PDB file of C-alpha atoms and ligand atoms in Angstrom:
ATOM      1  CA  UNK A 282     129.590 147.669  47.856  1.00 94.00           C
ATOM      2  CA  UNK A 283     130.359 147.043  44.209  1.00 95.00           C
ATOM      3  CA  UNK A 284     131.888 143.588  43.483  1.00 97.00           C
ATOM      4  CA  UNK A 285     134.928 145.093  41.664  1.00 95.00           C
ATOM      5  CA  UNK A 286     135.573 147.426  44.568  1.00 93.00           C
ATOM      6  CA  UNK A 287     135.422 144.544  47.075  1.00 94.00           C
ATOM      7  CA  UNK A 288     137.712 142.367  45.052  1.00 94.00           C
ATOM      8  CA  UNK A 289     140.195 145.255  44.599  1.00 90.00           C
ATOM      9  CA  UNK A 290     140.139 146.103  48.306  1.00 88.00           C
ATOM     10  CA  UNK A 291     140.720 142.432  49.109  1.00 90.00           C
ATOM     11  CA  UNK A 292     143.834 142.684  46.921  1.00 85.00           C
ATOM     12  CA  UNK A 293     142.541 139.818  44.760  1.00 92.00           C
ATOM     13  CA  UNK A 294     141.864 141.423  41.362  1.00 93.00           C
ATOM     14  CA  UNK A 295     141.968 144.849  39.781  1.00 92.00           C
ATOM     15  CA  UNK A 296     138.741 146.298  38.376  1.00 93.00           C
ATOM     16  CA  UNK A 297     139.571 145.280  34.788  1.00 95.00           C
ATOM     17  CA  UNK A 298     140.497 141.726  35.964  1.00 96.00           C
ATOM     18  CA  UNK A 299     137.152 141.513  37.725  1.00 97.00           C
ATOM     19  CA  UNK A 300     135.331 142.680  34.577  1.00 96.00           C
ATOM     20  CA  UNK A 301     137.078 140.059  32.449  1.00 96.00           C
ATOM     21  CA  UNK A 302     136.566 137.281  35.007  1.00 97.00           C
ATOM     22  CA  UNK A 303     132.910 138.136  35.438  1.00 97.00           C
ATOM     23  CA  UNK A 304     132.347 138.055  31.670  1.00 96.00           C
ATOM     24  CA  UNK A 305     134.048 134.662  31.571  1.00 96.00           C
ATOM     25  CA  UNK A 306     131.715 133.406  34.392  1.00 96.00           C
ATOM     26  CA  UNK A 307     134.573 132.936  36.820  1.00 97.00           C
ATOM     27  CA  UNK A 308     133.055 134.800  39.717  1.00 97.00           C
ATOM     28  CA  UNK A 309     130.278 133.493  41.990  1.00 97.00           C
ATOM     29  CA  UNK A 310     128.329 135.184  44.667  1.00 97.00           C
ATOM     30  CA  UNK A 311     126.586 132.825  47.122  1.00 97.00           C
ATOM     31  CA  UNK A 312     127.107 130.035  44.607  1.00 96.00           C
ATOM     32  CA  UNK A 313     125.716 131.773  41.545  1.00 96.00           C
ATOM     33  CA  UNK A 314     127.845 133.183  38.672  1.00 96.00           C
ATOM     34  CA  UNK A 315     127.597 136.883  38.211  1.00 96.00           C
ATOM     35  CA  UNK A 316     128.413 138.680  34.937  1.00 96.00           C
ATOM     36  CA  UNK A 317     128.402 142.310  36.107  1.00 96.00           C
ATOM     37  CA  UNK A 318     131.427 143.664  37.860  1.00 96.00           C
ATOM     38  CA  UNK A 319     129.392 146.482  39.308  1.00 96.00           C
ATOM     39  CA  UNK A 320     126.753 144.242  41.001  1.00 96.00           C
ATOM     40  CA  UNK A 321     126.278 144.972  44.705  1.00 97.00           C
ATOM     41  CA  UNK A 322     127.588 142.623  47.300  1.00 96.00           C
ATOM     42  CA  UNK A 323     127.693 142.646  51.076  1.00 95.00           C
ATOM     43  CA  UNK A 324     131.442 142.022  51.616  1.00 94.00           C
ATOM     44  CA  UNK A 325     130.952 140.781  55.176  1.00 90.00           C
ATOM     45  CA  UNK A 326     128.040 138.406  54.438  1.00 94.00           C
ATOM     46  CA  UNK A 327     128.145 137.279  50.857  1.00 96.00           C
ATOM     47  CA  UNK A 328     130.333 134.367  49.806  1.00 96.00           C
ATOM     48  CA  UNK A 329     132.340 135.569  46.864  1.00 96.00           C
ATOM     49  CA  UNK A 330     134.680 133.294  44.889  1.00 96.00           C
ATOM     50  CA  UNK A 331     137.082 134.631  42.295  1.00 96.00           C
ATOM     51  CA  UNK A 332     138.386 131.961  39.966  1.00 96.00           C
ATOM     52  CA  UNK A 333     137.757 129.381  42.727  1.00 95.00           C
ATOM     53  CA  UNK A 334     139.325 131.382  45.439  1.00 94.00           C
ATOM     54  CA  UNK A 335     137.264 132.686  48.370  1.00 95.00           C
ATOM     55  CA  UNK A 336     137.535 136.515  48.758  1.00 95.00           C
ATOM     56  CA  UNK A 337     137.750 137.345  52.398  1.00 91.00           C
ATOM     57  CA  UNK A 338     137.036 140.946  53.136  1.00 93.00           C
ATOM     58  CA  UNK A 339     138.518 142.468  56.259  1.00 90.00           C
ATOM     59  CA  UNK A 340     136.665 145.538  57.445  1.00 90.00           C
ATOM     60  CA  UNK A 341     139.475 146.553  59.764  1.00 95.00           C
ATOM     61  CA  UNK A 342     143.058 146.669  58.682  1.00 96.00           C
ATOM     62  CA  UNK A 343     146.103 146.867  60.887  1.00 97.00           C
ATOM     63  CA  UNK A 344     149.424 147.573  59.265  1.00 98.00           C
ATOM     64  CA  UNK A 345     152.954 148.013  60.693  1.00 98.00           C
ATOM     65  CA  UNK A 346     155.017 150.489  58.818  1.00 98.00           C
ATOM     66  CA  UNK A 347     158.633 151.407  59.139  1.00 98.00           C
ATOM     67  CA  UNK A 348     158.355 155.165  58.674  1.00 98.00           C
ATOM     68  CA  UNK A 349     161.123 156.753  56.588  1.00 98.00           C
ATOM     69  CA  UNK A 350     162.506 160.197  57.025  1.00 98.00           C
ATOM     70  CA  UNK A 351     160.563 163.117  55.411  1.00 98.00           C
ATOM     71  CA  UNK A 352     157.051 161.626  55.579  1.00 98.00           C
ATOM     72  CA  UNK A 353     154.376 163.252  57.730  1.00 98.00           C
ATOM     73  CA  UNK A 354     151.932 161.330  59.944  1.00 96.00           C
ATOM     74  CA  UNK A 355     148.774 162.516  58.249  1.00 93.00           C
ATOM     75  CA  UNK A 356     146.298 161.336  55.709  1.00 93.00           C
ATOM     76  CA  UNK A 357     146.667 164.433  53.579  1.00 93.00           C
ATOM     77  CA  UNK A 358     149.252 167.243  53.466  1.00 94.00           C
ATOM     78  CA  UNK A 359     149.581 170.142  51.026  1.00 93.00           C
ATOM     79  CA  UNK A 360     153.388 170.160  51.280  1.00 96.00           C
ATOM     80  CA  UNK A 361     155.019 166.879  52.360  1.00 97.00           C
ATOM     81  CA  UNK A 362     154.387 163.326  51.357  1.00 97.00           C
ATOM     82  CA  UNK A 363     152.225 161.426  53.815  1.00 98.00           C
ATOM     83  CA  UNK A 364     152.748 157.912  55.286  1.00 98.00           C
ATOM     84  CA  UNK A 365     149.543 156.916  53.460  1.00 97.00           C
ATOM     85  CA  UNK A 366     151.347 157.465  50.189  1.00 96.00           C
ATOM     86  CA  UNK A 367     153.604 154.525  51.003  1.00 97.00           C
ATOM     87  CA  UNK A 368     150.713 152.095  50.683  1.00 96.00           C
ATOM     88  CA  UNK A 369     149.385 150.595  47.469  1.00 92.00           C
ATOM     89  CA  UNK A 370     146.404 151.985  45.693  1.00 87.00           C
ATOM     90  CA  UNK A 371     143.861 149.485  47.091  1.00 85.00           C
ATOM     91  CA  UNK A 372     144.518 150.652  50.656  1.00 90.00           C
ATOM     92  CA  UNK A 373     143.950 154.316  49.841  1.00 86.00           C
ATOM     93  CA  UNK A 374     140.219 154.037  49.998  1.00 86.00           C
ATOM     94  CA  UNK A 375     140.046 152.041  53.265  1.00 92.00           C
ATOM     95  CA  UNK A 376     140.012 154.971  55.621  1.00 95.00           C
ATOM     96  CA  UNK A 377     143.397 154.160  57.156  1.00 97.00           C
ATOM     97  CA  UNK A 378     145.081 156.689  59.410  1.00 97.00           C
ATOM     98  CA  UNK A 379     148.201 156.713  61.580  1.00 97.00           C
ATOM     99  CA  UNK A 380     147.589 155.670  65.196  1.00 97.00           C
ATOM    100  CA  UNK A 381     149.558 158.437  66.848  1.00 95.00           C
ATOM    101  CA  UNK A 382     151.988 160.871  65.381  1.00 95.00           C
ATOM    102  CA  UNK A 383     155.680 160.697  64.619  1.00 98.00           C
ATOM    103  CA  UNK A 384     157.524 163.906  63.575  1.00 98.00           C
ATOM    104  CA  UNK A 385     158.539 164.278  59.964  1.00 98.00           C
ATOM    105  CA  UNK A 386     162.109 163.297  60.692  1.00 98.00           C
ATOM    106  CA  UNK A 387     161.346 160.582  63.272  1.00 98.00           C
ATOM    107  CA  UNK A 388     161.730 157.025  61.907  1.00 98.00           C
ATOM    108  CA  UNK A 389     160.393 153.607  62.750  1.00 98.00           C
ATOM    109  CA  UNK A 390     157.365 151.841  64.014  1.00 98.00           C
ATOM    110  CA  UNK A 391     153.980 153.237  63.015  1.00 98.00           C
ATOM    111  CA  UNK A 392     150.670 151.507  63.233  1.00 98.00           C
ATOM    112  CA  UNK A 393     148.188 152.328  60.490  1.00 98.00           C
ATOM    113  CA  UNK A 394     144.559 151.267  60.942  1.00 98.00           C
ATOM    114  CA  UNK A 395     140.973 152.137  60.172  1.00 97.00           C
ATOM    115  CA  UNK A 396     139.826 150.839  63.592  1.00 96.00           C
ATOM    116  CA  UNK A 397     139.004 154.130  65.340  1.00 96.00           C
ATOM    117  CA  UNK A 398     137.975 152.419  68.604  1.00 96.00           C
ATOM    118  CA  UNK A 399     141.220 150.511  68.965  1.00 97.00           C
ATOM    119  CA  UNK A 400     143.284 153.534  68.085  1.00 97.00           C
ATOM    120  CA  UNK A 401     141.403 155.776  70.442  1.00 96.00           C
ATOM    121  CA  UNK A 402     141.871 153.351  73.309  1.00 96.00           C
ATOM    122  CA  UNK A 403     145.635 152.984  72.598  1.00 97.00           C
ATOM    123  CA  UNK A 404     146.150 156.683  72.436  1.00 96.00           C
ATOM    124  CA  UNK A 405     143.999 157.652  75.508  1.00 94.00           C
ATOM    125  CA  UNK A 406     146.290 159.191  78.149  1.00 91.00           C
ATOM    126  CA  UNK A 407     144.873 156.808  80.774  1.00 91.00           C
ATOM    127  CA  UNK A 408     146.013 153.769  78.715  1.00 93.00           C
ATOM    128  CA  UNK A 409     149.693 154.508  79.497  1.00 94.00           C
ATOM    129  CA  UNK A 410     150.871 152.616  76.404  1.00 97.00           C
ATOM    130  CA  UNK A 411     154.712 152.424  76.575  1.00 98.00           C
ATOM    131  CA  UNK A 412     156.524 153.701  73.537  1.00 98.00           C
ATOM    132  CA  UNK A 413     160.296 153.114  73.207  1.00 98.00           C
ATOM    133  CA  UNK A 414     162.610 155.179  71.034  1.00 98.00           C
ATOM    134  CA  UNK A 415     166.168 154.839  70.016  1.00 98.00           C
ATOM    135  CA  UNK A 416     167.813 158.201  70.158  1.00 98.00           C
ATOM    136  CA  UNK A 417     171.047 160.036  69.542  1.00 98.00           C
ATOM    137  CA  UNK A 418     171.814 163.523  70.936  1.00 98.00           C
ATOM    138  CA  UNK A 419     174.392 166.261  70.158  1.00 98.00           C
ATOM    139  CA  UNK A 420     176.184 166.364  73.529  1.00 98.00           C
ATOM    140  CA  UNK A 421     177.017 163.622  76.040  1.00 98.00           C
ATOM    141  CA  UNK A 422     174.377 163.024  78.680  1.00 98.00           C
ATOM    142  CA  UNK A 423     175.444 163.108  82.315  1.00 98.00           C
ATOM    143  CA  UNK A 424     173.992 160.969  85.117  1.00 98.00           C
ATOM    144  CA  UNK A 425     172.177 163.990  86.332  1.00 98.00           C
ATOM    145  CA  UNK A 426     170.589 164.489  82.921  1.00 98.00           C
ATOM    146  CA  UNK A 427     169.384 160.902  82.979  1.00 98.00           C
ATOM    147  CA  UNK A 428     168.011 161.321  86.513  1.00 98.00           C
ATOM    148  CA  UNK A 429     166.153 164.463  85.511  1.00 98.00           C
ATOM    149  CA  UNK A 430     164.687 162.851  82.339  1.00 98.00           C
ATOM    150  CA  UNK A 431     163.602 159.784  84.311  1.00 98.00           C
ATOM    151  CA  UNK A 432     161.982 161.778  87.083  1.00 98.00           C
ATOM    152  CA  UNK A 433     160.226 164.253  84.774  1.00 98.00           C
ATOM    153  CA  UNK A 434     161.224 167.548  83.152  1.00 98.00           C
ATOM    154  CA  UNK A 435     159.314 170.759  82.410  1.00 98.00           C
ATOM    155  CA  UNK A 436     158.354 171.019  78.766  1.00 98.00           C
ATOM    156  CA  UNK A 437     156.626 174.307  78.183  1.00 95.00           C
ATOM    157  CA  UNK A 438     154.893 174.298  81.558  1.00 96.00           C
ATOM    158  CA  UNK A 439     154.077 170.530  81.593  1.00 97.00           C
ATOM    159  CA  UNK A 440     155.954 168.162  83.912  1.00 98.00           C
ATOM    160  CA  UNK A 441     156.567 164.890  82.054  1.00 98.00           C
ATOM    161  CA  UNK A 442     155.719 161.583  83.755  1.00 97.00           C
ATOM    162  CA  UNK A 443     158.403 159.283  85.011  1.00 98.00           C
ATOM    163  CA  UNK A 444     160.080 157.374  82.151  1.00 98.00           C
ATOM    164  CA  UNK A 445     163.142 155.155  81.642  1.00 98.00           C
ATOM    165  CA  UNK A 446     166.379 156.006  79.917  1.00 98.00           C
ATOM    166  CA  UNK A 447     169.039 153.418  79.021  1.00 98.00           C
ATOM    167  CA  UNK A 448     172.272 154.792  77.662  1.00 98.00           C
ATOM    168  CA  UNK A 449     174.267 152.586  75.295  1.00 98.00           C
ATOM    169  CA  UNK A 450     176.765 155.486  74.872  1.00 97.00           C
ATOM    170  CA  UNK A 451     177.006 158.966  76.388  1.00 98.00           C
ATOM    171  CA  UNK A 452     175.197 160.309  73.308  1.00 98.00           C
ATOM    172  CA  UNK A 453     172.940 157.313  72.465  1.00 98.00           C
ATOM    173  CA  UNK A 454     170.320 155.087  74.012  1.00 98.00           C
ATOM    174  CA  UNK A 455     166.741 154.199  74.480  1.00 98.00           C
ATOM    175  CA  UNK A 456     163.984 156.195  76.147  1.00 98.00           C
ATOM    176  CA  UNK A 457     160.533 154.746  77.083  1.00 98.00           C
ATOM    177  CA  UNK A 458     157.642 157.001  77.741  1.00 98.00           C
ATOM    178  CA  UNK A 459     154.023 156.269  78.558  1.00 97.00           C
ATOM    179  CA  UNK A 460     152.535 159.457  77.288  1.00 96.00           C
ATOM    180  CA  UNK A 461     152.623 161.195  73.933  1.00 93.00           C
ATOM    181  CA  UNK A 462     152.826 164.968  74.082  1.00 95.00           C
ATOM    182  CA  UNK A 463     153.606 166.863  70.923  1.00 95.00           C
ATOM    183  CA  UNK A 464     157.406 166.690  70.235  1.00 97.00           C
ATOM    184  CA  UNK A 465     157.712 165.175  73.664  1.00 98.00           C
ATOM    185  CA  UNK A 466     161.183 163.577  73.408  1.00 98.00           C
ATOM    186  CA  UNK A 467     162.754 166.528  71.495  1.00 98.00           C
ATOM    187  CA  UNK A 468     161.432 168.842  74.160  1.00 98.00           C
ATOM    188  CA  UNK A 469     162.603 166.631  77.015  1.00 98.00           C
ATOM    189  CA  UNK A 470     166.134 166.597  75.711  1.00 98.00           C
ATOM    190  CA  UNK A 471     165.962 170.374  75.151  1.00 98.00           C
ATOM    191  CA  UNK A 472     164.889 170.621  78.850  1.00 98.00           C
ATOM    192  CA  UNK A 473     168.331 169.153  79.745  1.00 98.00           C
ATOM    193  CA  UNK A 474     170.060 171.518  77.305  1.00 98.00           C
ATOM    194  CA  UNK A 475     170.700 168.943  74.641  1.00 98.00           C
ATOM    195  CA  UNK A 476     169.368 168.255  71.090  1.00 98.00           C
ATOM    196  CA  UNK A 477     168.002 165.142  69.461  1.00 98.00           C
ATOM    197  CA  UNK A 478     169.935 164.408  66.212  1.00 98.00           C
ATOM    198  CA  UNK A 479     168.236 160.954  65.553  1.00 98.00           C
ATOM    199  CA  UNK A 480     164.983 159.446  66.742  1.00 98.00           C
ATOM    200  CA  UNK A 481     163.427 156.102  65.825  1.00 98.00           C
ATOM    201  CA  UNK A 482     160.455 154.424  67.472  1.00 98.00           C
ATOM    202  CA  UNK A 483     161.329 150.776  68.070  1.00 98.00           C
ATOM    203  CA  UNK A 484     158.258 149.654  70.015  1.00 98.00           C
ATOM    204  CA  UNK A 485     154.673 150.670  70.681  1.00 98.00           C
ATOM    205  CA  UNK A 486     153.016 148.774  73.488  1.00 97.00           C
ATOM    206  CA  UNK A 487     153.547 145.066  72.724  1.00 97.00           C
ATOM    207  CA  UNK A 488     154.531 145.713  69.119  1.00 98.00           C
ATOM    208  CA  UNK A 489     158.222 145.832  68.148  1.00 98.00           C
ATOM    209  CA  UNK A 490     159.432 147.073  64.827  1.00 98.00           C
ATOM    210  CA  UNK A 491     159.965 144.118  62.479  1.00 98.00           C
ATOM    211  CA  UNK A 492     163.713 144.176  61.530  1.00 98.00           C
ATOM    212  CA  UNK A 493     162.874 142.639  58.151  1.00 98.00           C
ATOM    213  CA  UNK A 494     160.955 145.776  57.131  1.00 98.00           C
ATOM    214  CA  UNK A 495     163.158 148.347  55.297  1.00 98.00           C
ATOM    215  CA  UNK A 496     162.306 151.982  55.703  1.00 98.00           C
ATOM    216  CA  UNK A 497     159.017 152.720  53.852  1.00 98.00           C
ATOM    217  CA  UNK A 498     158.040 149.039  53.933  1.00 98.00           C
ATOM    218  CA  UNK A 499     154.944 147.737  55.749  1.00 98.00           C
ATOM    219  CA  UNK A 500     153.133 144.510  56.448  1.00 97.00           C
ATOM    220  CA  UNK A 501     149.840 143.483  58.073  1.00 96.00           C
ATOM    221  CA  UNK A 502     150.041 142.746  61.755  1.00 98.00           C
ATOM    222  CA  UNK A 503     150.008 138.969  62.536  1.00 97.00           C
ATOM    223  CA  UNK A 504     147.041 137.595  64.358  1.00 95.00           C
ATOM    224  CA  UNK A 505     149.194 137.284  67.458  1.00 98.00           C
ATOM    225  CA  UNK A 506     150.350 140.895  67.323  1.00 98.00           C
ATOM    226  CA  UNK A 507     146.785 142.054  66.806  1.00 97.00           C
ATOM    227  CA  UNK A 508     145.570 140.034  69.826  1.00 96.00           C
ATOM    228  CA  UNK A 509     148.270 141.468  72.095  1.00 97.00           C
ATOM    229  CA  UNK A 510     147.474 144.943  70.964  1.00 97.00           C
ATOM    230  CA  UNK A 511     143.754 144.450  71.605  1.00 96.00           C
ATOM    231  CA  UNK A 512     144.641 143.148  75.045  1.00 95.00           C
ATOM    232  CA  UNK A 513     146.837 146.175  75.681  1.00 95.00           C
ATOM    233  CA  UNK A 514     143.893 148.465  74.688  1.00 93.00           C
ATOM    234  CA  UNK A 515     141.590 146.373  76.845  1.00 87.00           C
ATOM    235  CA  UNK A 516     139.219 145.751  73.949  1.00 84.00           C
ATOM    236  CA  UNK A 517     136.227 143.595  74.713  1.00 76.00           C
ATOM    237  CA  UNK A 518     136.867 140.026  73.632  1.00 66.00           C
ATOM    238  CA  UNK A 519     135.156 138.816  70.442  1.00 54.00           C
ATOM    239  CA  UNK A 520     132.296 136.467  71.277  1.00 45.00           C
TER     240      UNK A 520
HETATM  241  N1  LIG B 668     158.732 162.657  70.486  1.00 83.63           N
HETATM  242  C1  LIG B 668     159.211 163.528  69.572  1.00 83.63           C
HETATM  243  O1  LIG B 668     159.814 164.525  69.936  1.00 83.63           O
HETATM  244  N2  LIG B 668     159.027 163.200  68.309  1.00 83.63           N
HETATM  245  C2  LIG B 668     158.395 162.161  67.842  1.00 83.63           C
HETATM  246  O2  LIG B 668     158.272 161.940  66.628  1.00 83.63           O
HETATM  247  C3  LIG B 668     157.902 161.224  68.830  1.00 83.63           C
HETATM  248  C4  LIG B 668     158.102 161.471  70.115  1.00 83.63           C
END
């Protein structure tokens, strides 16, 4: 990888800053100064220092995003803005993608990563990762509605798995599901003759939406969050 690309992807310096620093002899690779910003480095093996600061390259990125309304869970879309467009430029070339889908008008917790193995494991139906959503509906829900939803309802010929519903008001509450069929919650509420008017994912497995993130804001997962997520996905431990 080119040195300037590496430093830009580490969020340390723009390409022009790297060019300037290299000319000034302020960048070293494995202890030796380099003058060319386009020299090739191995970002995972070479020791790169920029103005005395070690550049640490992370191959895999894990970001928590608070998805705003109107953005689609895709890497590209001809019509609507995508969640990837909420990230700064240096993240656009890192192969990030949303781990699971949220509908265009669903808000809240979304994991973005370029770790295909972790993502695949978290989304595999047999993983049964619990996703909790805050919701609001158009009409009050009865006890029978809640019992039906919890026991499983027919959504287009598919019987949903048992889930939990906690009402905080006859028209509001939390629903936790362990699967992820297309439009699942909307269709479940339709199955009990109701209509979702607000949907926000508040947790995904062990991750809970960071209340300090405003809509559209993101941050890297903490080490602890990543560890719990890897455990949830039953990823092999690092040696
Ligand atoms: N279920 C839905 O209906 N929509 C979402 O975005 C997520 C779950």
